[in-house]
Tab-separated table of C-alpha atoms in Angstrom:
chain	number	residue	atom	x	y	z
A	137	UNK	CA	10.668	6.515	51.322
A	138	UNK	CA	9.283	6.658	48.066
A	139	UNK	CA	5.735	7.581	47.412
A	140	UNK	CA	3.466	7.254	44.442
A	141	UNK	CA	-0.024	7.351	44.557
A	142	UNK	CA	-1.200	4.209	42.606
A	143	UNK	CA	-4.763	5.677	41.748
A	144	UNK	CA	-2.819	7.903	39.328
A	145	UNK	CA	-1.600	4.991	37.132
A	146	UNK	CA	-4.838	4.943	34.280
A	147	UNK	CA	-5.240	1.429	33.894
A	148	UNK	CA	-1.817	0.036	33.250
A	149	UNK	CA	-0.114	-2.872	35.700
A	150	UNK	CA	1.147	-1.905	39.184
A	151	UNK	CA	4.644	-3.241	38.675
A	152	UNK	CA	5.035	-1.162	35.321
A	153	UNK	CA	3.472	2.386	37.081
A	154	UNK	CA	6.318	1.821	40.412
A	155	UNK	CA	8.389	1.053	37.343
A	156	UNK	CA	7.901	4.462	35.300
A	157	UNK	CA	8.009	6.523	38.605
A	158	UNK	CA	11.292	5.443	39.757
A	159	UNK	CA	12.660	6.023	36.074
A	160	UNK	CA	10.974	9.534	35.794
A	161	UNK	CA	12.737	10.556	39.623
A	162	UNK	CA	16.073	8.920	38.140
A	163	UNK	CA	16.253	10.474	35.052
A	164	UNK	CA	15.050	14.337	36.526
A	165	UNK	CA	17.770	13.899	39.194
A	166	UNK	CA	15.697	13.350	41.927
A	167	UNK	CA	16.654	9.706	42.489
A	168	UNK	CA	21.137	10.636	42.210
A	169	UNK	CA	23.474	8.144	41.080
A	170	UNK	CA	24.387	5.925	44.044
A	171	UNK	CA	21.314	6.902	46.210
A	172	UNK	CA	19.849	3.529	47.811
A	173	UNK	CA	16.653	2.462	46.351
A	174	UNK	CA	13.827	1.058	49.557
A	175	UNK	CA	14.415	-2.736	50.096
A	176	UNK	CA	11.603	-4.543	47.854
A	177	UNK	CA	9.291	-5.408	51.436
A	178	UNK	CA	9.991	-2.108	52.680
A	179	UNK	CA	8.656	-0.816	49.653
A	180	UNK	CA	5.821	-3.369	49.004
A	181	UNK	CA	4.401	-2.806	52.852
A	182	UNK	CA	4.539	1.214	52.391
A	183	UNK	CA	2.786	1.199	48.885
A	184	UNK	CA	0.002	-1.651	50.272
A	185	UNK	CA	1.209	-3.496	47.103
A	186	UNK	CA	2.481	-7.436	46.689
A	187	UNK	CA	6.140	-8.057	47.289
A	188	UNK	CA	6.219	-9.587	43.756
A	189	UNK	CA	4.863	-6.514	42.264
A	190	UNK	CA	8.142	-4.085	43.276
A	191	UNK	CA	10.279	-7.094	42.410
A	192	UNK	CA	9.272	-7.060	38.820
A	193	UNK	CA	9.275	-2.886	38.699
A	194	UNK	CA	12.709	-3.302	40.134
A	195	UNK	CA	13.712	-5.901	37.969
A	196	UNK	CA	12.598	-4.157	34.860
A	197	UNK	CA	15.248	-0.951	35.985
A	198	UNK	CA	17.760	-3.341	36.275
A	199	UNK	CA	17.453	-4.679	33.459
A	200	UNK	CA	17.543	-0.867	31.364
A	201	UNK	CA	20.625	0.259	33.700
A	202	UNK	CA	19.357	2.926	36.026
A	203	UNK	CA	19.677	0.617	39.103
A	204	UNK	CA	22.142	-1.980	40.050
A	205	UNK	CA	22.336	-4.839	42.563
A	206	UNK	CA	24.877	-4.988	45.304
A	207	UNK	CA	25.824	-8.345	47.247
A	208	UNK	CA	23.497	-8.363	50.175
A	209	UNK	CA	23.673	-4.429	50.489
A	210	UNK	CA	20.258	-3.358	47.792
A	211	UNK	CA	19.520	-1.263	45.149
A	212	UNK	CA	21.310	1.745	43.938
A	213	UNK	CA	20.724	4.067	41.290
A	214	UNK	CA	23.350	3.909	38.045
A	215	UNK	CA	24.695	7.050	36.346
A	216	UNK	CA	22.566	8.362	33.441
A	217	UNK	CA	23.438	10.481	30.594
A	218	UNK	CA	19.688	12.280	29.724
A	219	UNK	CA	20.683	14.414	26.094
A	220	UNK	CA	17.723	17.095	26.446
A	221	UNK	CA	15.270	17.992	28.918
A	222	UNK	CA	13.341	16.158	30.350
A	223	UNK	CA	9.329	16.771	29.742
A	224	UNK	CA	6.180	15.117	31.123
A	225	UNK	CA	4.817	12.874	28.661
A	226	UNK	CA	1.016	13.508	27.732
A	227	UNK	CA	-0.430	9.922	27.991
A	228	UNK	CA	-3.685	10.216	27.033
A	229	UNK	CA	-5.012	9.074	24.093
A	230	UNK	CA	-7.008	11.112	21.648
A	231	UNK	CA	-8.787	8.572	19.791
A	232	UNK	CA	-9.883	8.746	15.877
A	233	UNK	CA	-13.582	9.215	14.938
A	234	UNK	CA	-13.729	5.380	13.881
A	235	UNK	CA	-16.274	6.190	10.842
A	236	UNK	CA	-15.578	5.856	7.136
A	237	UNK	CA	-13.848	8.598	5.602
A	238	UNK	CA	-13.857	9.229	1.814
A	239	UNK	CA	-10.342	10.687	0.731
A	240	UNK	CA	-10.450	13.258	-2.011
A	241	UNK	CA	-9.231	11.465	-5.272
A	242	UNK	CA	-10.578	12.799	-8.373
A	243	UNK	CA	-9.896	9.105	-10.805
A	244	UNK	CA	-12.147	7.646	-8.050
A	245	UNK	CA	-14.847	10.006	-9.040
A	246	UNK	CA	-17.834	7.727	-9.719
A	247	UNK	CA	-16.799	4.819	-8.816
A	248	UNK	CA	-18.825	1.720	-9.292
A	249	UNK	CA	-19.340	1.454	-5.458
A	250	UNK	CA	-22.489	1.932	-5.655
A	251	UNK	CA	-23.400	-1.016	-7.457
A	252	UNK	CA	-20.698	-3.142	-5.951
A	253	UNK	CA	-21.993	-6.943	-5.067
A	254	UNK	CA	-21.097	-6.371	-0.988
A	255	UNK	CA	-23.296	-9.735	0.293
A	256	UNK	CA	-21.367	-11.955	-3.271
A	257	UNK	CA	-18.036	-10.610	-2.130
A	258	UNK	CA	-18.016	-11.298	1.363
A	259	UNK	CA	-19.984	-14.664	0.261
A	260	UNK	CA	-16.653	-15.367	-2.024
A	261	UNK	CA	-14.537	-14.649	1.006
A	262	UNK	CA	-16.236	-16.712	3.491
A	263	UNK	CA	-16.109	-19.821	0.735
A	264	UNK	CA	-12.597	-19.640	0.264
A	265	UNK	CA	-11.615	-19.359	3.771
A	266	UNK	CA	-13.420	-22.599	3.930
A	267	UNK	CA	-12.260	-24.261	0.888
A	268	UNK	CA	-8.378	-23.195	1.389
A	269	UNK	CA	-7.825	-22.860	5.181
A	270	UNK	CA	-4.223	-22.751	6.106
A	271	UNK	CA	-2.880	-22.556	2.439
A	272	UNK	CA	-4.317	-18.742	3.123
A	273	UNK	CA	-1.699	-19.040	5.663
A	274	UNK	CA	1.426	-19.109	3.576
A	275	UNK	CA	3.601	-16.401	2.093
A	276	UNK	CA	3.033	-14.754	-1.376
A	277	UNK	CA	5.298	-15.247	-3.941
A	278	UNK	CA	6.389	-11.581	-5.124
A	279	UNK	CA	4.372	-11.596	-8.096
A	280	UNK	CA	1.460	-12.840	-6.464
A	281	UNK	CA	-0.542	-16.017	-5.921
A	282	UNK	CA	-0.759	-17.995	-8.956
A	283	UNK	CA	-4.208	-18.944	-8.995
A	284	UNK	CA	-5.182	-14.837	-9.214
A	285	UNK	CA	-3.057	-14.306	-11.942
A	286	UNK	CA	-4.243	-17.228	-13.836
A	287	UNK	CA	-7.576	-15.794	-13.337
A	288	UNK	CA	-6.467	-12.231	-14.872
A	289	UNK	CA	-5.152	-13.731	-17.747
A	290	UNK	CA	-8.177	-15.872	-18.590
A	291	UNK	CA	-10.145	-12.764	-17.788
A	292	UNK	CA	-8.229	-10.780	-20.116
A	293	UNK	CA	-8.013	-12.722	-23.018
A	294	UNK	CA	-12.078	-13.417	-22.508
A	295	UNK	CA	-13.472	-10.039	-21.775
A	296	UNK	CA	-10.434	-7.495	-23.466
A	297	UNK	CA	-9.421	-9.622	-26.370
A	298	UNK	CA	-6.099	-9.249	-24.727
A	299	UNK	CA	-3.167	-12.401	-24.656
A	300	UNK	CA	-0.704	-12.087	-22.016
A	301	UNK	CA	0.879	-15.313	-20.206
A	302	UNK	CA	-0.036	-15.333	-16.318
A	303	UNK	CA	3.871	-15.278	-15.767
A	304	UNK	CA	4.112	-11.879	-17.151
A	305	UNK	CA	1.495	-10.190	-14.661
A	306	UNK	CA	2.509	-8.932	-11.320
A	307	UNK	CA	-0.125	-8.314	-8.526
A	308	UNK	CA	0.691	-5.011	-6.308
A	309	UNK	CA	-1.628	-2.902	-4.261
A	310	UNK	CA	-2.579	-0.701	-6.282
A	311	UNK	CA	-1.399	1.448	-9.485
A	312	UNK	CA	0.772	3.672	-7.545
A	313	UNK	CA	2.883	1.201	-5.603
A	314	UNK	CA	3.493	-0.302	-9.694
A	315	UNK	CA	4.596	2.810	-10.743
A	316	UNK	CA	7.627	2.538	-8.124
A	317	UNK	CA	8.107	-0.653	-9.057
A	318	UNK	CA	8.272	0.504	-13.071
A	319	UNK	CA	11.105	2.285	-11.646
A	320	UNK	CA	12.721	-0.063	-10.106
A	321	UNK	CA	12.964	-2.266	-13.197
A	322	UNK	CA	13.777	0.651	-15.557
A	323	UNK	CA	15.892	2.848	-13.228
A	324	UNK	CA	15.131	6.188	-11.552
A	325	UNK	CA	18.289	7.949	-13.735
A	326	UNK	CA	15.807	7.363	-16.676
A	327	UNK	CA	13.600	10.420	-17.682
A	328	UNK	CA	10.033	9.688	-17.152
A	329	UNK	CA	7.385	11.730	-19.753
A	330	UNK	CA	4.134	12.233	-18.475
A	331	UNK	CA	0.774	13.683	-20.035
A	332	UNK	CA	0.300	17.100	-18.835
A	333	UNK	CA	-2.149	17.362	-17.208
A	334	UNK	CA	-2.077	14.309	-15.601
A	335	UNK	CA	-3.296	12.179	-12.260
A	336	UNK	CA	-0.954	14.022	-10.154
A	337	UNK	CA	0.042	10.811	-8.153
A	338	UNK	CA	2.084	9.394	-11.068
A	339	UNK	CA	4.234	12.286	-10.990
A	340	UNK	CA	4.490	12.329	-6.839
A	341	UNK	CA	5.879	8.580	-7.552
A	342	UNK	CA	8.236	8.655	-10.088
A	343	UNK	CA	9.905	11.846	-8.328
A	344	UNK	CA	9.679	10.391	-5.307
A	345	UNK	CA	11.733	7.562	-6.116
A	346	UNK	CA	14.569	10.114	-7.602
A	347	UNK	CA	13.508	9.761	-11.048
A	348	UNK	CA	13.349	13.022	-12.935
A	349	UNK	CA	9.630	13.685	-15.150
A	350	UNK	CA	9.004	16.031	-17.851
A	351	UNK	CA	5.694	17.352	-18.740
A	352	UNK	CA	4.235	16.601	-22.051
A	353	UNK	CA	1.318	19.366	-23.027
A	354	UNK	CA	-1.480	17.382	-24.419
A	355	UNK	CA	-3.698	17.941	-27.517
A	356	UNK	CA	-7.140	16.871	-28.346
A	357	UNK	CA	-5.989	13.544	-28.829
A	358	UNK	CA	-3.524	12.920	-27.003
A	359	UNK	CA	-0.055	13.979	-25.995
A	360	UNK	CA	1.138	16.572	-29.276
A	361	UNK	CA	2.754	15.047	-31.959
A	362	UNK	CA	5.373	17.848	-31.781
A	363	UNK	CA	5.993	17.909	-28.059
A	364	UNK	CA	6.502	13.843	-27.969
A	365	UNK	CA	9.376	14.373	-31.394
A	366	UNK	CA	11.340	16.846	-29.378
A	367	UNK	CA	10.913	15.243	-25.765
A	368	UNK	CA	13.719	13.647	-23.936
A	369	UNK	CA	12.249	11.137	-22.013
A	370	UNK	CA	13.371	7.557	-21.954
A	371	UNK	CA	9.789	6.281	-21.075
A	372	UNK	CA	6.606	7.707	-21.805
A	373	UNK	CA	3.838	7.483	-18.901
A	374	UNK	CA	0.539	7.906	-20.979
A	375	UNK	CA	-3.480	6.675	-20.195
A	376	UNK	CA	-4.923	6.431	-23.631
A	377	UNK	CA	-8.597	5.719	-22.244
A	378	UNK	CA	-10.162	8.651	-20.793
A	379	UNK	CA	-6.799	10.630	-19.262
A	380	UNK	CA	-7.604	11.972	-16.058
A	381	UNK	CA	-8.095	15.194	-15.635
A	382	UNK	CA	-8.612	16.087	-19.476
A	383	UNK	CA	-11.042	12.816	-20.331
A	384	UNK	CA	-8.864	12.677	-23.790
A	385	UNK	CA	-8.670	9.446	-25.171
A	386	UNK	CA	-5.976	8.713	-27.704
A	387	UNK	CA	-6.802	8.201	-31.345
A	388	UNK	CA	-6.147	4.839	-32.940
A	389	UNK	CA	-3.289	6.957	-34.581
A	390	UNK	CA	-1.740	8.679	-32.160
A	391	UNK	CA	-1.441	4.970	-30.234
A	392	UNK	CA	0.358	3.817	-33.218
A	393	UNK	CA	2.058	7.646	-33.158
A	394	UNK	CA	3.256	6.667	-29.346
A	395	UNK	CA	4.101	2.702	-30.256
A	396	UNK	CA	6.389	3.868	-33.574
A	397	UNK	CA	8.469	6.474	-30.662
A	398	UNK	CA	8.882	3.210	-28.795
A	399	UNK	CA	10.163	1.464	-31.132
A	400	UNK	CA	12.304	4.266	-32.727
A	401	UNK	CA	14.097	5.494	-29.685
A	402	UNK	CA	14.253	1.647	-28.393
A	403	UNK	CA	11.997	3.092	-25.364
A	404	UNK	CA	9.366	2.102	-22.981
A	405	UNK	CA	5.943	3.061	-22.943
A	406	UNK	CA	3.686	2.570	-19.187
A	407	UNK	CA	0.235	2.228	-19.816
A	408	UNK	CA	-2.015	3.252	-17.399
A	409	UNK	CA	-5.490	1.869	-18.340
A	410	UNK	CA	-7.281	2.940	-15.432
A	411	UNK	CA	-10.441	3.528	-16.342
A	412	UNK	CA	-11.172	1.230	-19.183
A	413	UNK	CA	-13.253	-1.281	-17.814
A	414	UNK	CA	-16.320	0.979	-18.740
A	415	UNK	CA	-15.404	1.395	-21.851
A	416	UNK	CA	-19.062	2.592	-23.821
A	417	UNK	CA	-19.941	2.036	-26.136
A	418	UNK	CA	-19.336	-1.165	-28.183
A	419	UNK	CA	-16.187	-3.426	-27.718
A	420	UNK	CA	-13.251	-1.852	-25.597
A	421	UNK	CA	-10.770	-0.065	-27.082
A	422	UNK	CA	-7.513	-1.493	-27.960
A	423	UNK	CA	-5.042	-1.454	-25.979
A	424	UNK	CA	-1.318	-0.042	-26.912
A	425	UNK	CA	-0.356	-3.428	-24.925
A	426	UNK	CA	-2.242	-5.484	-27.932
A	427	UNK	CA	-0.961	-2.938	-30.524
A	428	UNK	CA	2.739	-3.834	-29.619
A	429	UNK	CA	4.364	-5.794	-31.868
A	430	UNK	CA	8.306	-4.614	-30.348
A	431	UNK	CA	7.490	-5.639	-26.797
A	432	UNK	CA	7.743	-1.957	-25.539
A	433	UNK	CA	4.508	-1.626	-23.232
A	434	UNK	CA	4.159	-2.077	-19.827
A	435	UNK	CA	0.613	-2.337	-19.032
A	436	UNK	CA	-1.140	-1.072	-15.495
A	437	UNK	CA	-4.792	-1.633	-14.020
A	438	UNK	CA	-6.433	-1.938	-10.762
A	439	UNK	CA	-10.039	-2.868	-9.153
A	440	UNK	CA	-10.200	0.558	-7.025
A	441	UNK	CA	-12.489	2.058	-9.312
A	442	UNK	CA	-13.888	-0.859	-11.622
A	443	UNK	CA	-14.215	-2.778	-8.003
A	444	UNK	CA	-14.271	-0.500	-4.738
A	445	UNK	CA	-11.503	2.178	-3.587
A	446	UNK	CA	-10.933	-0.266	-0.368
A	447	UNK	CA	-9.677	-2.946	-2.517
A	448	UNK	CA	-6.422	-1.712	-3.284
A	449	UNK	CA	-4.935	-4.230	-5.309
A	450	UNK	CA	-4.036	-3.961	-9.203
A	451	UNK	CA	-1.857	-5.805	-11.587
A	452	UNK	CA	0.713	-5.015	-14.225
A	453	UNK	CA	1.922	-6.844	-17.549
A	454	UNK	CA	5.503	-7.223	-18.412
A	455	UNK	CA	6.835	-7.417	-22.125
A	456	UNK	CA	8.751	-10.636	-21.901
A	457	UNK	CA	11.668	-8.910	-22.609
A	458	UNK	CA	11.780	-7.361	-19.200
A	459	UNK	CA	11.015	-10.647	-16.694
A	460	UNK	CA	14.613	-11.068	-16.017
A	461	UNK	CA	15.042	-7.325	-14.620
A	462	UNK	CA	11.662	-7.806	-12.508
A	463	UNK	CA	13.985	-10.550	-10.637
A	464	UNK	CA	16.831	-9.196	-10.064
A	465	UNK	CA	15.438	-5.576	-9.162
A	466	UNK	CA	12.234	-7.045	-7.187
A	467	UNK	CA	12.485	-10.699	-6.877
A	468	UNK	CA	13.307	-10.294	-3.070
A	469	UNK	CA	10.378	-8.363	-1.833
A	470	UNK	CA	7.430	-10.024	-0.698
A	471	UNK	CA	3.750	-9.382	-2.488
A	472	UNK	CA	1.802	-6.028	-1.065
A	473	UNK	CA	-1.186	-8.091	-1.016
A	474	UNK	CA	-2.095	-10.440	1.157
A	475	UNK	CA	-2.966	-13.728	0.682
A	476	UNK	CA	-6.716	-14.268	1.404
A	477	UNK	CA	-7.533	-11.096	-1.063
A	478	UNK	CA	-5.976	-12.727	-3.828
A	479	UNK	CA	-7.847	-15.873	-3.415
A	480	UNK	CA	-10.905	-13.804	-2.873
A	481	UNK	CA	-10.867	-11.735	-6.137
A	482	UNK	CA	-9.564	-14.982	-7.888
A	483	UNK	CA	-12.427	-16.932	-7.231
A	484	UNK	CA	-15.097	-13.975	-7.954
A	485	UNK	CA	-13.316	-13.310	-11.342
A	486	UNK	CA	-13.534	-17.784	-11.886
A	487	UNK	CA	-17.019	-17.459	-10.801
A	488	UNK	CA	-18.378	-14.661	-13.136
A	489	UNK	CA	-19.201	-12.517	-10.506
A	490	UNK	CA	-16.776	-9.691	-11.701
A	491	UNK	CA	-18.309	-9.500	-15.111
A	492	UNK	CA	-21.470	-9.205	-14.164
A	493	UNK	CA	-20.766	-6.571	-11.762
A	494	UNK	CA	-19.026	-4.934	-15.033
A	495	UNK	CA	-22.093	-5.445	-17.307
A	496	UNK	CA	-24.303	-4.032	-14.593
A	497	UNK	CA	-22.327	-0.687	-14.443
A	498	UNK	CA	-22.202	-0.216	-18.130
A	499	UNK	CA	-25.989	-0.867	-18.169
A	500	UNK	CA	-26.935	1.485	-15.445
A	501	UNK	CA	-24.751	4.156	-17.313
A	502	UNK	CA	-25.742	3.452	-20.653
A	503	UNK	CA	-29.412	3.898	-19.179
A	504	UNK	CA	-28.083	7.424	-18.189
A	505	UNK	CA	-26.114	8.321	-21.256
A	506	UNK	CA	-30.030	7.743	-23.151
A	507	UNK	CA	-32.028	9.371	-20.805
């Protein structure tokens, strides 16, 4: 008769413990092919268990092939092939400290979490799970929910002095998920120039994705005018605000240096404009995006650092010219971010709210910078 000792089973159902005995005794050898299994009562009275209970264990080996039924005979155990040995499974959970961990990640380095608006935010979040209810519900198109990237766009053209049509922007969690999809539209067999040094995600992406990178030494403006004549790359990778780790930003003419190599070479240019929300002093610097006059520039931001780190959600800008690719290379895959966080950070750009917050950083730092 079998025996299990049912204090031994931590928590989980009867039926699946009687269940994961028999299987462990069938698949060590103990239980041999053909050897009659107890009748379900017979079992049920010796283990002091329900008759039900051993029916669904029993029903649950059947079902995975290590026992069989036979007219009005019982239970007998099937033929097994086990590849390896077998080895007692440590079920017991080691659980994870549940407290907030900060991952090292230098371009999040002062962060304007500090002053972020946590009782407006969640206040935004509440009011449009109210206002919108099930529409929250529904899928994402793959660029994104329209009414957040109307809200970039207006946001753009208001705070950046910079014109793109919400049909060209493309929401994705975060910058590094848009660098894969950069390569998707452009293809991983082109050559991919990045600043050296650089954020060494970018480079973890595009190689990641079989795309092969070439390191461009930078000067004190930017990447050297005689590196970027002799590279070979098909698309140049480049932040021209405040390039992490070096803190260069490019010259007015060395962004007209990098838009003229575009042009030239018929290439593409990513930028990554990370940081420029706190832009100090005075109006933001342009942007190689509103320098473009040969629709060459693929522009990248995100709210991890102008927002908080948690809020991983950015957008890119496509020149016109390549919509059609962004179809037919990514038009099938659903938007990283979900639903409700668009809405969220759609309605706290429409209400002001993200400005502010914006204004309120630059003050606090400018208030630093004089004392």
């Amino acid at each position: 008769m079998l025996t299990y000792n049912l204090e031994q089973r931590n928590d989980e159902p009867k039926y699946y413990y009687i269940y994961k005995m028999i299987r462990r005794d069938i698949e060590r050898g103990k239980l041999k092919k053909g050897e009659k299994l107890p009748s379900k009562r017979s079992l049920a009275e010796h283990l002091g268990i329900s008759l039900i209970t051993v029916e669904n264990a029993y029903q649950m080996l059947k079902d995975e092939g290590y026992i069989e039924p036979r007219e009005r005979s019982g239970y007998y155990v099937c033929e097994i092939h086990v590849i390896g040995e077998m080895k007692e499974q440590n079920q017991q959970l080691h659980m994870l400290p549940e407290i907030p961990e900060e991952i090292e990640d230098g371009r999040l380095q002062n962060a304007a979490l500090s002053s972020f608006p946590y009782s407006l935010y969640f206040k935004t979040v509440r009011s449009v799970i109210t206002e919108y209810g099930e529409e929250l519900l529904y899928r994402s198109p793959n660029e994104g929910c329209a009414i957040l990237r109307n809200s970039i766009a207006s946001y753009l053209l208001r705070y950046r002095g910079l014109f793109a049509q919400p049909e060209q922007i493309i929401i994705g969690s975060g910058a590094e998920h848009l660098y894969g999809t950069v390569v998707r539209i452009l293809g991983a067999d082109k050559i991919y120039g990045i600043e050296d040094p650089s954020y060494h995600q970018i480079r973890k992406v595009y190689e990641g994705t079989g795309a092969v990178c070439e390191m461009l030494p930078m000067g004190e403006d930017g990447i050297r005018s005689d590196v970027l004549a002799q590279t070979r790359a098909d698309v140049l990778h480049v932040t021209p605000f405040h390039s992490f780790p070096s803190g260069v930003t490019a010259t007015i003419g060395k962004r007209y240096e990098y838009l003229e190599w575009a042009r030239e070479k018929h290439h593409f240019i990513v930028e990554d404009d990370f940081d420029s929300e706190f832009f100090m002093p005075g109006k933001p610097v342009e942007t190689l995006f509103m320098l473009d006059d040969s629709s060459s520039v693929i522009y990248i931001n995100t709210f991890s650092k102008s927002l908080s780190p948690s809020i991983r959600m950015g957008y890119m800008i496509l020149p016109e010219r390549l919509m059609e690719c962004y179809q037919k290379t990514s038009g099938g895959f659903s938007c990283t971010v979900p639903v409700l966080e668009q809405y969220a950070l759609a309605e706290f750009i429409n209400k002001g709210y993200f400005e502010q917050h914006l204004s309120r950083v630059r003050r606090k730092q400018n208030h630093k910078m004089e004392v």
